[in-house]
Amino acid sequence: MLKIINRTAITMCLLAGIAHAEVPDGYWGIEQSQPLLDATMRVKLTPDLSHLSGAEFQALEELLAAGRVMNTLYEDQKHRGAAASKETLLELHQTSGETVETQNLLDIYYLSKGPIATTLDNVRGPILPAEAEQPGKNVYPFGLGRTEIDAFMAANPESVAEIKGLRTAVRRASAENLAADLAKLDAHPAVDVLHDNLRARLQAQQADDSAFYAVPYALAYAEELAEVRSHLIAASRFIENESPDFAAYLQNRARDLLSGDYESGDASWVSGDFANLNIQIGSYETYDDALLGAKAFFSASVLARDAKKSAALVEAMAGLQAIEDSLPYEHHKTVRSRIPVGVYEVIADFGQARGANTATILPNEAEHARKYGRTIRSNILSNPVLFENSKKLYDAAVDADFRDHLTSGGKFNRTLWHEVGHYLGVSVTADGQELSVALGDRTDLLQELKSDLVSLFSAPALRASGYHDDASLRSQYADGVRRTLQLVQPRPEQPYQNMQLMQFNFFMELGLLEVDGESALLIINYDRYHEVVTEMLEQVLQIQYSGDYEVAGEFISRWNYWDEKLHGELARKMRDSGIYRRTIVRYHALGH
Ligand SMILES: [Zn+2]
């Protein structure tokens, strides 16, 4: 269940005479923080956990403790000054007598998961005196740019796999860094044992400030991951009799964090038969790496399964092979018949996963997905208030005739089938490379674009099979349009927003969408829908299969453009509709 604290309540607090004070120079003042928070919806997740057993409650405490560590780790991965910034803000809040200004700064830190916030105009910058954001965040050397690392990799091709590793931190090969890593390896013999030639590699590395090397996260974050590991093992002990598969998964994942190889945990996670509790924990998604698009960042989601909704979903998944076989490309694969899929209530999210996430599919690594499958989780966030906010945005952009086409069911289905879309289509390039290796920082954008398009592409087949009726098909289509609407021009490093904008432009140019001459609002040509979606999907699948980085770049720049007269004007209408632009999600289970 969600609780919404409305804006009126916040305004009342302000009027009730809570202390105000100027913040020091370099901090966001009330004139910067208040507009952002006024446009922020506050949601608290309080799921019903009455069906959990006593042992599950004991395990839950340990899982939440593991999640808290992951949250801190994530903030550190994003910005090397995160912990210090948070401490500074807490101290300022104390010493200033807990003013609105300092509470605002703490709220924005929470919302932004660190000291760098995004303004309503989509500009990123620090909310207090802190270093500027780096494209490689804190998993590459500070100040490293694309030119320098590309030149190094070109001159040292043998280092590419290591530098681009999914779970490695890149360092400058300074004498200090090498000595510190070797000392850390001495302090963590288990990491030493599980990483065959790491010691030899570090010892052989010449100290040279213009060279780079990488160490596994298992070493870079050894202390913190040891703590996570001990919580996972403690949790597994509580439930080993009641839910042996879940306990085995926790044991495996605890070891994965030491080895950096997620295979055992992924296999037992995807295929295991769990009771009420589940946890997604580790580092999977690479969205935060704006330098090479290679590094996974830490997250955890502690979940409670909704048995009834999950069973309904499994049924709807039948017939997936037929959808794969109908995709507009030639290299169809065999989709496994039993796809682990579940509907969950979120108990608490940590790190990269924190926020109004609706669904995920993991693991991403093609090898693990091929051998074990991937698990799809859909969160119950189809809350009426969250939906109302998206509906308001949609209503502001489309012509009146189309407004009642969008329902929360359409949003749920589009999102769910987006996740299924990750399961289908190209998983390796023509010459057998993982997409992320071939397509680098363009991988995420193309993957998300493909999944959006597969979701829309499969809708008519689901109508034919009886999953959809006419109204629910139309609603999913309407949500496909809502998804493409942008409130501001995306920044280059935002894969989701950019691929949404690309869809909007493709839909406009090929006549799925048009602007009504009178209302200057959008009209949806449903009769063009399937053909246009198929056309765009075909192009994306071709690029992914070719693995051609340059062609991918041309495709992206062809469709990714912003015209103030069209996009800017629609964006202004949507912004003026009084919608919330951000969501702060808090969790009852964390005592928020
Ligand atoms: Zn996705």
Coordinates of C-alpha atoms and ligand atoms in Angstrom, one line a residue:
M1 CA 0.0 0.0 0.0
L2 CA 1.2 3.5 -0.8
K3 CA 0.8 6.6 1.3
I4 CA 1.0 9.9 -0.4
I5 CA 1.9 13.0 1.6
N6 CA 0.4 15.8 -0.4
R7 CA 1.8 19.2 -1.2
T8 CA -0.7 21.1 0.9
A9 CA 0.8 19.4 4.0
I10 CA 4.3 20.6 3.1
T11 CA 3.1 24.1 2.5
M12 CA 1.3 24.1 5.9
C13 CA 4.6 23.1 7.6
L14 CA 6.3 26.1 6.0
L15 CA 3.5 28.4 7.2
A16 CA 3.6 26.9 10.7
G17 CA 6.8 28.7 11.4
I18 CA 9.4 26.1 11.2
A19 CA 12.9 27.6 11.6
H20 CA 14.5 29.1 8.6
A21 CA 18.2 30.0 8.2
E22 CA 20.5 30.9 5.4
V23 CA 22.6 28.1 4.2
P24 CA 26.4 28.7 3.7
D25 CA 27.7 29.7 0.2
G26 CA 27.9 26.8 -2.2
Y27 CA 24.8 25.1 -0.8
W28 CA 21.5 25.0 -2.6
G29 CA 19.3 27.6 -0.9
I30 CA 15.5 27.4 -0.5
E31 CA 15.0 29.1 -3.9
Q32 CA 16.7 26.1 -5.5
S33 CA 15.6 23.3 -3.3
Q34 CA 11.9 24.2 -2.7
P35 CA 10.8 24.2 -6.4
L36 CA 12.3 20.8 -6.9
L37 CA 10.7 19.3 -3.8
D38 CA 7.4 21.0 -4.6
A39 CA 7.4 19.0 -7.8
T40 CA 8.3 15.8 -6.0
M41 CA 5.7 13.2 -5.0
R42 CA 6.3 11.4 -1.7
V43 CA 5.4 7.8 -1.6
K44 CA 5.8 5.3 1.3
L45 CA 5.7 1.6 0.7
T46 CA 4.0 -0.3 3.5
P47 CA 3.4 -3.8 2.1
D48 CA 1.3 -6.3 4.0
L49 CA 3.7 -8.9 5.4
S50 CA 1.3 -10.8 7.7
H51 CA 1.8 -13.9 5.6
L52 CA 5.6 -14.1 6.5
S53 CA 6.7 -16.8 8.9
G54 CA 8.7 -16.1 12.1
A55 CA 11.8 -17.4 10.4
E56 CA 11.2 -15.2 7.4
F57 CA 10.9 -12.2 9.6
Q58 CA 14.3 -13.0 11.2
A59 CA 15.8 -13.5 7.7
L60 CA 14.2 -10.2 6.6
E61 CA 16.1 -8.2 9.2
E62 CA 19.4 -9.6 7.9
L63 CA 18.4 -8.9 4.2
L64 CA 17.6 -5.3 5.1
A65 CA 21.0 -5.0 6.8
A66 CA 22.7 -6.3 3.7
G67 CA 20.7 -3.8 1.6
R68 CA 21.8 -0.9 3.8
V69 CA 25.4 -1.7 3.0
M70 CA 24.7 -2.0 -0.7
N71 CA 23.0 1.5 -0.5
T72 CA 26.2 3.1 0.9
L73 CA 28.4 1.2 -1.6
Y74 CA 26.2 2.5 -4.4
E75 CA 26.5 6.1 -3.3
D76 CA 30.2 5.7 -3.1
Q77 CA 30.4 4.2 -6.6
K78 CA 28.6 7.2 -7.9
H79 CA 30.6 9.9 -6.2
R80 CA 33.8 9.7 -4.1
G81 CA 32.6 12.5 -1.8
A82 CA 29.1 10.9 -1.2
A83 CA 29.7 9.8 2.4
A84 CA 31.4 13.0 3.4
S85 CA 28.7 15.1 1.8
K86 CA 26.0 13.2 3.6
E87 CA 27.8 13.7 6.9
T88 CA 28.3 17.4 6.2
L89 CA 24.6 17.8 5.5
L90 CA 23.5 15.9 8.6
E91 CA 25.9 18.1 10.7
L92 CA 24.6 21.3 9.1
H93 CA 21.1 20.2 9.8
Q94 CA 21.9 19.6 13.5
T95 CA 23.9 22.8 14.0
S96 CA 21.4 25.0 12.2
G97 CA 18.6 23.8 14.4
E98 CA 16.9 21.5 11.8
T99 CA 15.7 24.2 9.4
V100 CA 13.5 23.7 6.3
E101 CA 16.6 24.6 4.2
T102 CA 18.7 21.8 5.6
Q103 CA 15.9 19.3 5.7
N104 CA 15.4 20.1 2.0
L105 CA 19.0 19.4 1.3
L106 CA 18.8 16.0 3.1
D107 CA 15.7 15.1 1.1
I108 CA 17.3 16.0 -2.2
Y109 CA 20.4 14.0 -1.2
Y110 CA 18.0 11.1 -0.6
L111 CA 16.2 11.6 -3.9
S112 CA 19.4 12.0 -5.8
K113 CA 21.3 9.1 -4.0
G114 CA 24.2 11.4 -3.6
P115 CA 25.4 15.1 -3.7
I116 CA 24.6 15.6 -7.4
A117 CA 21.0 16.6 -8.1
T118 CA 19.1 17.1 -11.4
T119 CA 17.2 20.4 -11.6
L120 CA 13.8 20.6 -13.1
D121 CA 15.6 21.9 -16.2
N122 CA 17.5 18.7 -16.3
V123 CA 20.9 20.2 -15.4
R124 CA 23.0 18.2 -13.0
G125 CA 25.2 19.8 -10.3
P126 CA 26.2 19.5 -6.7
I127 CA 23.8 20.7 -3.9
L128 CA 26.7 21.5 -1.6
P129 CA 30.4 22.2 -2.2
A130 CA 31.4 18.9 -3.7
E131 CA 33.4 17.8 -6.8
A132 CA 31.7 17.9 -10.1
E133 CA 30.1 14.7 -11.4
Q134 CA 32.4 12.5 -13.5
P135 CA 31.2 10.5 -16.5
G136 CA 32.9 7.4 -15.1
K137 CA 31.6 8.2 -11.6
N138 CA 33.8 6.7 -8.9
V139 CA 34.6 3.4 -10.6
Y140 CA 37.2 5.0 -12.9
P141 CA 40.1 7.3 -11.9
F142 CA 38.9 10.8 -11.1
G143 CA 39.0 13.1 -14.2
L144 CA 39.4 10.3 -16.7
G145 CA 37.8 11.1 -20.1
R146 CA 37.0 9.1 -23.1
T147 CA 39.9 10.2 -25.2
E148 CA 42.5 9.1 -22.7
I149 CA 41.1 5.7 -21.9
D150 CA 40.3 5.0 -25.6
A151 CA 43.9 5.8 -26.5
F152 CA 45.2 3.6 -23.7
M153 CA 43.0 0.6 -24.8
A154 CA 44.0 1.1 -28.4
A155 CA 47.7 1.0 -27.5
N156 CA 47.1 -1.9 -25.0
P157 CA 44.5 -4.2 -26.6
E158 CA 45.3 -7.0 -24.1
S159 CA 43.9 -4.7 -21.3
V160 CA 40.5 -4.1 -22.9
A161 CA 38.7 -7.0 -21.3
E162 CA 39.9 -6.1 -17.9
I163 CA 39.2 -2.3 -18.3
K164 CA 35.7 -3.0 -19.6
G165 CA 35.0 -5.7 -17.0
L166 CA 31.4 -5.6 -15.7
R167 CA 32.5 -5.8 -12.1
T168 CA 36.0 -4.2 -12.0
A169 CA 37.1 -0.8 -10.8
V170 CA 39.7 1.0 -13.0
R171 CA 42.8 2.6 -11.5
R172 CA 45.7 4.7 -12.6
A173 CA 48.8 2.5 -12.3
S174 CA 50.5 4.7 -9.7
A175 CA 52.9 3.1 -7.2
E176 CA 50.5 4.1 -4.4
N177 CA 47.5 2.4 -6.0
L178 CA 49.3 -0.8 -6.7
A179 CA 50.8 -0.9 -3.2
A180 CA 47.3 -0.2 -1.7
D181 CA 45.7 -3.0 -3.7
L182 CA 48.4 -5.5 -2.8
A183 CA 48.0 -4.7 0.8
K184 CA 44.3 -5.1 0.6
L185 CA 44.8 -8.5 -1.1
D186 CA 47.0 -9.5 1.8
A187 CA 44.2 -8.5 4.2
H188 CA 41.6 -10.6 2.3
P189 CA 43.0 -14.1 1.7
A190 CA 39.7 -15.4 0.4
V191 CA 39.6 -12.8 -2.4
D192 CA 43.2 -13.8 -3.1
V193 CA 42.3 -17.5 -3.5
L194 CA 39.3 -16.9 -5.6
H195 CA 41.0 -14.6 -8.1
D196 CA 43.6 -16.8 -9.7
N197 CA 46.2 -14.5 -11.2
L198 CA 45.2 -11.2 -9.5
R199 CA 48.3 -11.1 -7.3
A200 CA 50.6 -12.0 -10.1
R201 CA 49.0 -9.3 -12.3
L202 CA 49.3 -6.6 -9.7
Q203 CA 52.9 -7.5 -9.0
A204 CA 53.8 -7.5 -12.7
Q205 CA 52.1 -4.1 -13.3
Q206 CA 54.7 -1.4 -13.9
A207 CA 54.0 1.8 -11.9
D208 CA 53.2 4.4 -14.6
D209 CA 50.7 7.2 -14.0
S210 CA 49.6 7.2 -17.6
A211 CA 48.7 3.5 -17.6
F212 CA 45.6 1.9 -16.2
Y213 CA 44.7 -1.5 -14.6
A214 CA 41.5 -2.8 -13.1
V215 CA 40.8 -4.8 -9.9
P216 CA 37.6 -6.8 -9.2
Y217 CA 34.9 -5.2 -7.1
A218 CA 35.6 -8.1 -4.7
L219 CA 38.9 -6.5 -3.9
A220 CA 38.0 -2.8 -4.4
Y221 CA 35.0 -3.1 -1.9
A222 CA 36.3 -6.1 0.1
E223 CA 35.4 -4.8 3.6
E224 CA 31.9 -3.8 2.7
L225 CA 31.2 -6.9 0.7
A226 CA 32.4 -9.1 3.6
E227 CA 29.7 -7.4 5.7
V228 CA 27.0 -8.0 3.1
R229 CA 28.1 -11.6 2.9
S230 CA 27.8 -12.2 6.6
H231 CA 24.2 -10.8 6.6
L232 CA 23.3 -13.1 3.6
I233 CA 24.7 -16.1 5.4
A234 CA 22.9 -15.2 8.6
A235 CA 19.7 -14.9 6.7
S236 CA 20.2 -18.2 5.0
R237 CA 20.6 -20.0 8.4
F238 CA 17.2 -18.7 9.5
I239 CA 15.3 -20.2 6.6
E240 CA 17.4 -23.2 5.5
N241 CA 14.8 -25.7 6.7
E242 CA 11.7 -23.8 5.6
S243 CA 13.0 -22.5 2.2
P244 CA 16.1 -24.5 1.3
D245 CA 16.3 -23.2 -2.3
F246 CA 16.3 -19.6 -1.1
A247 CA 18.9 -20.4 1.6
A248 CA 21.1 -22.0 -1.1
Y249 CA 20.7 -19.0 -3.3
L250 CA 21.8 -16.7 -0.4
Q251 CA 24.8 -18.9 0.3
N252 CA 25.8 -18.8 -3.4
R253 CA 25.3 -15.1 -3.8
A254 CA 27.4 -14.5 -0.6
R255 CA 30.2 -16.4 -2.3
D256 CA 29.6 -14.7 -5.6
L257 CA 30.4 -11.3 -3.9
L258 CA 33.9 -12.7 -3.0
S259 CA 34.5 -14.3 -6.4
G260 CA 33.0 -11.6 -8.6
D261 CA 31.5 -14.4 -10.6
Y262 CA 27.7 -14.4 -10.2
E263 CA 27.0 -17.7 -12.0
S264 CA 26.2 -19.9 -9.0
G265 CA 23.9 -17.2 -7.4
D266 CA 22.2 -16.4 -10.7
A267 CA 21.5 -20.1 -11.5
S268 CA 20.0 -20.8 -8.1
W269 CA 18.1 -17.5 -8.1
V270 CA 16.5 -17.9 -11.5
S271 CA 15.6 -21.6 -11.1
G272 CA 15.0 -21.9 -7.3
D273 CA 11.6 -22.4 -5.7
F274 CA 11.3 -19.8 -3.1
A275 CA 8.6 -19.1 -0.4
N276 CA 7.5 -15.6 0.4
L277 CA 10.8 -13.7 0.4
N278 CA 13.1 -12.8 -2.4
I279 CA 16.1 -10.5 -2.8
Q280 CA 17.8 -9.2 -5.9
I281 CA 21.3 -8.3 -4.7
G282 CA 24.6 -7.5 -6.4
S283 CA 25.6 -5.4 -9.3
Y284 CA 23.9 -5.8 -12.6
E285 CA 22.9 -2.7 -14.4
T286 CA 25.3 -0.4 -16.2
Y287 CA 23.2 2.8 -16.7
D288 CA 25.3 4.8 -14.3
D289 CA 28.5 4.4 -16.3
A290 CA 28.5 7.3 -18.7
L291 CA 32.2 6.7 -19.7
L292 CA 32.2 3.2 -21.2
G293 CA 28.8 1.9 -20.4
A294 CA 30.5 -1.1 -18.9
K295 CA 30.3 -1.1 -15.1
A296 CA 27.5 -2.5 -13.1
F297 CA 26.5 -0.6 -10.0
F298 CA 25.3 -2.0 -6.7
S299 CA 21.7 -2.5 -5.8
A300 CA 19.4 -4.6 -3.7
S301 CA 15.6 -5.1 -3.7
V302 CA 14.0 -7.0 -0.8
L303 CA 10.7 -8.4 -2.1
A304 CA 7.6 -10.3 -0.9
R305 CA 6.0 -12.5 -3.5
D306 CA 2.3 -12.1 -4.4
A307 CA 1.4 -15.8 -5.1
K308 CA -1.9 -15.2 -6.8
K309 CA -0.8 -12.5 -9.2
S310 CA 2.3 -14.4 -10.0
A311 CA 0.3 -17.5 -11.0
A312 CA -1.8 -15.4 -13.4
L313 CA 1.3 -14.0 -15.0
V314 CA 2.9 -17.4 -15.6
E315 CA -0.2 -18.4 -17.5
A316 CA 0.0 -15.3 -19.7
M317 CA 3.6 -16.1 -20.6
A318 CA 2.6 -19.2 -22.7
G319 CA 3.1 -18.7 -26.4
L320 CA 6.3 -16.7 -26.1
Q321 CA 8.1 -18.8 -28.7
A322 CA 5.5 -17.7 -31.2
I323 CA 6.2 -14.1 -30.5
E324 CA 10.0 -14.6 -30.8
D325 CA 9.4 -16.4 -34.2
S326 CA 7.4 -13.5 -35.5
L327 CA 10.0 -10.8 -34.7
P328 CA 11.2 -9.0 -37.9
Y329 CA 14.6 -10.6 -38.1
E330 CA 16.0 -14.0 -39.2
H331 CA 18.1 -15.4 -36.5
H332 CA 15.4 -16.6 -34.1
K333 CA 16.4 -18.4 -31.0
T334 CA 14.6 -21.0 -28.9
V335 CA 13.0 -19.4 -25.8
R336 CA 12.9 -21.6 -22.8
S337 CA 9.4 -22.7 -22.0
R338 CA 9.4 -22.1 -18.3
I339 CA 10.3 -18.5 -17.6
P340 CA 10.6 -17.6 -14.0
V341 CA 8.3 -14.6 -13.6
G342 CA 6.7 -13.2 -10.5
V343 CA 4.8 -10.3 -9.1
Y344 CA 6.2 -8.8 -5.9
E345 CA 5.5 -6.2 -3.3
V346 CA 8.6 -4.1 -2.6
I347 CA 9.6 -4.3 1.0
A348 CA 12.7 -2.0 0.5
D349 CA 15.0 -1.0 -2.4
F350 CA 18.6 0.0 -2.0
G351 CA 21.3 1.6 -4.1
Q352 CA 20.6 1.8 -7.8
A353 CA 17.2 0.0 -7.4
R354 CA 15.8 2.6 -5.1
G355 CA 12.9 4.6 -6.6
A356 CA 9.6 4.0 -8.4
N357 CA 10.9 0.9 -10.3
T358 CA 8.2 -1.1 -11.9
A359 CA 9.9 -4.2 -13.3
T360 CA 13.2 -5.8 -14.0
I361 CA 14.6 -8.8 -15.8
L362 CA 17.9 -10.3 -14.7
P363 CA 20.6 -11.5 -15.1
N364 CA 21.9 -9.5 -18.1
E365 CA 25.0 -11.6 -19.0
A366 CA 24.2 -13.5 -22.2
E367 CA 26.0 -16.7 -21.0
H368 CA 24.0 -16.9 -17.8
A369 CA 20.8 -16.0 -19.5
R370 CA 21.4 -18.7 -22.1
K371 CA 22.1 -21.4 -19.6
Y372 CA 19.6 -20.6 -16.8
G373 CA 17.1 -18.1 -18.2
R374 CA 16.3 -14.8 -16.7
T375 CA 13.9 -13.9 -13.9
I376 CA 11.3 -11.3 -14.5
R377 CA 9.9 -9.4 -11.6
S378 CA 7.0 -7.0 -11.7
N379 CA 6.4 -4.7 -8.8
I380 CA 3.1 -3.6 -7.6
L381 CA 3.5 0.0 -8.2
S382 CA 0.3 0.5 -10.3
N383 CA -0.9 2.7 -7.5
P384 CA -3.7 5.0 -8.5
V385 CA -1.9 8.2 -7.4
L386 CA 1.3 7.3 -9.4
F387 CA -0.9 6.5 -12.4
E388 CA -2.9 9.7 -12.0
N389 CA 0.4 11.6 -12.4
S390 CA 1.3 9.9 -15.6
K391 CA -2.2 10.3 -16.9
K392 CA -2.0 14.1 -16.3
L393 CA 1.1 14.3 -18.4
Y394 CA -0.4 12.2 -21.2
D395 CA -3.7 14.2 -21.2
A396 CA -1.7 17.5 -21.5
A397 CA 0.0 16.2 -24.7
V398 CA -2.8 14.3 -26.6
D399 CA -5.9 15.5 -28.3
A400 CA -9.1 15.2 -26.2
D401 CA -10.4 12.2 -28.3
F402 CA -7.6 10.0 -27.1
R403 CA -7.4 10.8 -23.4
D404 CA -9.7 8.0 -22.0
H405 CA -7.7 5.4 -24.0
L406 CA -5.0 5.3 -21.3
T407 CA -5.6 3.1 -18.2
S408 CA -3.4 1.8 -15.5
G409 CA -3.8 -1.7 -17.0
G410 CA -2.1 -0.4 -20.2
K411 CA 0.9 0.9 -18.2
F412 CA 1.2 -2.4 -16.4
N413 CA 1.1 -4.5 -19.6
R414 CA 3.5 -2.2 -21.5
T415 CA 6.0 -2.4 -18.7
L416 CA 5.6 -6.2 -18.2
W417 CA 6.0 -6.9 -21.9
H418 CA 9.0 -4.6 -22.0
E419 CA 10.7 -6.9 -19.6
V420 CA 9.6 -9.9 -21.6
G421 CA 11.0 -8.0 -24.6
H422 CA 14.5 -8.2 -23.0
Y423 CA 14.1 -12.0 -23.3
L424 CA 13.5 -11.9 -27.0
G425 CA 15.5 -10.9 -30.0
V426 CA 19.2 -10.6 -30.5
S427 CA 21.4 -11.8 -27.6
V428 CA 24.8 -12.0 -29.3
T429 CA 26.1 -10.4 -32.5
A430 CA 26.6 -12.2 -35.8
D431 CA 30.2 -13.0 -34.8
G432 CA 29.3 -14.2 -31.4
Q433 CA 30.2 -11.1 -29.3
E434 CA 28.2 -10.0 -26.3
L435 CA 26.2 -6.9 -27.3
S436 CA 27.9 -4.8 -24.6
V437 CA 31.3 -5.6 -26.0
A438 CA 30.4 -4.7 -29.6
L439 CA 28.2 -1.7 -28.9
G440 CA 29.8 -0.2 -25.8
D441 CA 28.1 2.9 -24.5
R442 CA 25.3 2.5 -27.1
T443 CA 24.3 -0.9 -25.7
D444 CA 21.8 0.1 -23.1
L445 CA 20.0 2.6 -25.3
L446 CA 19.5 0.0 -28.0
Q447 CA 18.5 -2.8 -25.6
E448 CA 15.9 -0.6 -23.9
L449 CA 14.6 0.6 -27.3
K450 CA 14.3 -3.0 -28.5
S451 CA 12.4 -4.0 -25.4
D452 CA 10.0 -1.1 -25.7
L453 CA 9.3 -2.0 -29.3
V454 CA 8.9 -5.7 -28.7
S455 CA 6.3 -4.8 -26.0
L456 CA 4.3 -2.8 -28.6
F457 CA 5.0 -5.3 -31.4
S458 CA 3.7 -8.3 -29.4
A459 CA 0.4 -6.6 -28.5
P460 CA -1.6 -7.6 -31.6
A461 CA -0.5 -11.2 -31.1
L462 CA -1.8 -11.0 -27.5
R463 CA -5.0 -9.6 -28.8
A464 CA -5.3 -12.6 -31.1
S465 CA -4.6 -15.1 -28.3
G466 CA -7.2 -13.5 -26.1
Y467 CA -4.8 -12.0 -23.6
H468 CA -5.9 -8.5 -24.7
D469 CA -9.4 -7.3 -25.6
D470 CA -9.8 -4.3 -27.9
A471 CA -9.8 -1.8 -25.0
S472 CA -6.7 -3.3 -23.2
L473 CA -4.8 -3.4 -26.5
R474 CA -5.6 0.2 -27.2
S475 CA -4.6 1.1 -23.7
Q476 CA -1.2 -0.5 -24.1
Y477 CA -0.8 1.4 -27.3
A478 CA -1.7 4.6 -25.6
D479 CA 0.8 3.9 -22.9
G480 CA 3.4 3.3 -25.7
V481 CA 2.8 6.9 -26.7
R482 CA 2.9 8.2 -23.2
R483 CA 6.2 6.5 -22.7
T484 CA 7.8 8.6 -25.5
L485 CA 6.8 12.0 -24.1
Q486 CA 9.6 14.1 -22.7
L487 CA 9.3 16.9 -20.2
V488 CA 12.7 18.3 -21.0
Q489 CA 15.3 17.6 -23.7
P490 CA 17.3 14.6 -22.5
R491 CA 21.0 14.8 -21.8
P492 CA 23.2 12.6 -24.0
E493 CA 24.0 10.2 -21.2
Q494 CA 20.3 9.3 -20.5
P495 CA 19.7 6.1 -22.4
Y496 CA 16.0 5.7 -21.5
Q497 CA 15.0 9.3 -22.2
N498 CA 16.9 9.4 -25.5
M499 CA 15.5 6.1 -26.8
Q500 CA 12.0 7.3 -25.9
L501 CA 12.6 10.6 -27.8
M502 CA 13.8 8.5 -30.8
Q503 CA 10.6 6.5 -30.7
F504 CA 8.6 9.7 -30.6
N505 CA 10.4 11.1 -33.6
F506 CA 10.2 7.8 -35.6
F507 CA 6.4 7.6 -34.8
M508 CA 6.0 11.2 -35.9
E509 CA 7.9 10.9 -39.2
L510 CA 6.2 7.6 -40.1
G511 CA 2.7 8.8 -39.3
L512 CA 1.9 6.8 -36.2
L513 CA 1.6 10.2 -34.5
E514 CA 0.7 13.5 -35.9
V515 CA -0.1 17.0 -34.5
D516 CA -3.7 18.1 -34.8
G517 CA -3.9 21.4 -36.8
E518 CA -6.5 22.9 -34.5
S519 CA -5.6 21.7 -30.9
A520 CA -1.8 21.5 -31.6
L521 CA -2.0 18.3 -29.6
L522 CA -1.1 14.7 -30.6
I523 CA -3.3 12.4 -32.6
I524 CA -2.6 8.6 -32.5
N525 CA -3.1 6.8 -35.8
Y526 CA -3.8 3.3 -34.5
D527 CA -4.0 1.9 -38.0
R528 CA -0.3 2.8 -38.5
Y529 CA 0.8 1.5 -35.2
H530 CA 1.9 -2.0 -35.9
E531 CA 3.6 -1.3 -39.2
V532 CA 5.6 1.6 -37.8
V533 CA 6.7 -0.3 -34.7
T534 CA 7.7 -3.3 -36.8
E535 CA 9.8 -1.0 -39.1
M536 CA 11.7 0.5 -36.2
L537 CA 12.1 -2.8 -34.4
E538 CA 13.5 -4.3 -37.6
Q539 CA 16.2 -1.6 -37.8
V540 CA 17.2 -2.0 -34.2
L541 CA 17.5 -5.8 -34.4
Q542 CA 19.6 -5.5 -37.5
I543 CA 22.0 -3.1 -35.8
Q544 CA 22.2 -5.3 -32.7
Y545 CA 22.9 -8.4 -34.8
S546 CA 25.6 -6.6 -36.9
G547 CA 27.2 -5.3 -33.7
D548 CA 28.4 -2.3 -35.7
Y549 CA 29.2 0.6 -33.3
E550 CA 29.4 3.2 -36.0
V551 CA 26.1 2.2 -37.6
A552 CA 24.5 2.3 -34.2
G553 CA 25.8 5.8 -33.7
E554 CA 24.4 6.9 -37.1
F555 CA 21.0 5.4 -36.2
I556 CA 20.9 7.2 -32.9
S557 CA 21.8 10.6 -34.3
R558 CA 19.3 10.1 -37.2
W559 CA 16.4 9.8 -34.7
N560 CA 17.5 11.6 -31.7
Y561 CA 16.7 15.3 -32.2
W562 CA 14.8 18.0 -30.4
D563 CA 12.9 20.8 -32.0
E564 CA 11.8 23.6 -29.7
K565 CA 8.7 24.3 -31.9
L566 CA 7.5 20.7 -31.6
H567 CA 9.1 19.0 -28.6
G568 CA 9.7 22.2 -26.6
E569 CA 6.1 23.3 -27.0
L570 CA 4.6 19.9 -26.0
A571 CA 7.0 19.8 -23.1
R572 CA 5.9 23.2 -21.9
K573 CA 2.2 22.1 -22.0
M574 CA 3.0 19.0 -19.9
R575 CA 5.1 20.9 -17.4
D576 CA 2.3 23.4 -17.0
S577 CA -0.2 20.7 -16.2
G578 CA 1.0 20.6 -12.6
I579 CA 2.4 17.1 -12.6
Y580 CA 5.0 15.8 -10.1
R581 CA 8.4 15.5 -11.8
R582 CA 10.1 13.4 -9.2
T583 CA 9.2 10.7 -6.7
I584 CA 10.8 10.1 -3.3
V585 CA 10.1 6.5 -2.2
R586 CA 10.4 5.6 1.4
Y587 CA 9.9 2.3 3.2
H588 CA 8.0 1.3 6.3
A589 CA 10.4 -1.6 6.8
L590 CA 13.3 0.8 7.1
G591 CA 11.6 2.8 9.8
H592 CA 11.1 5.8 7.5
Ligands
ZN1 ZN 14.4 -2.5 -19.7

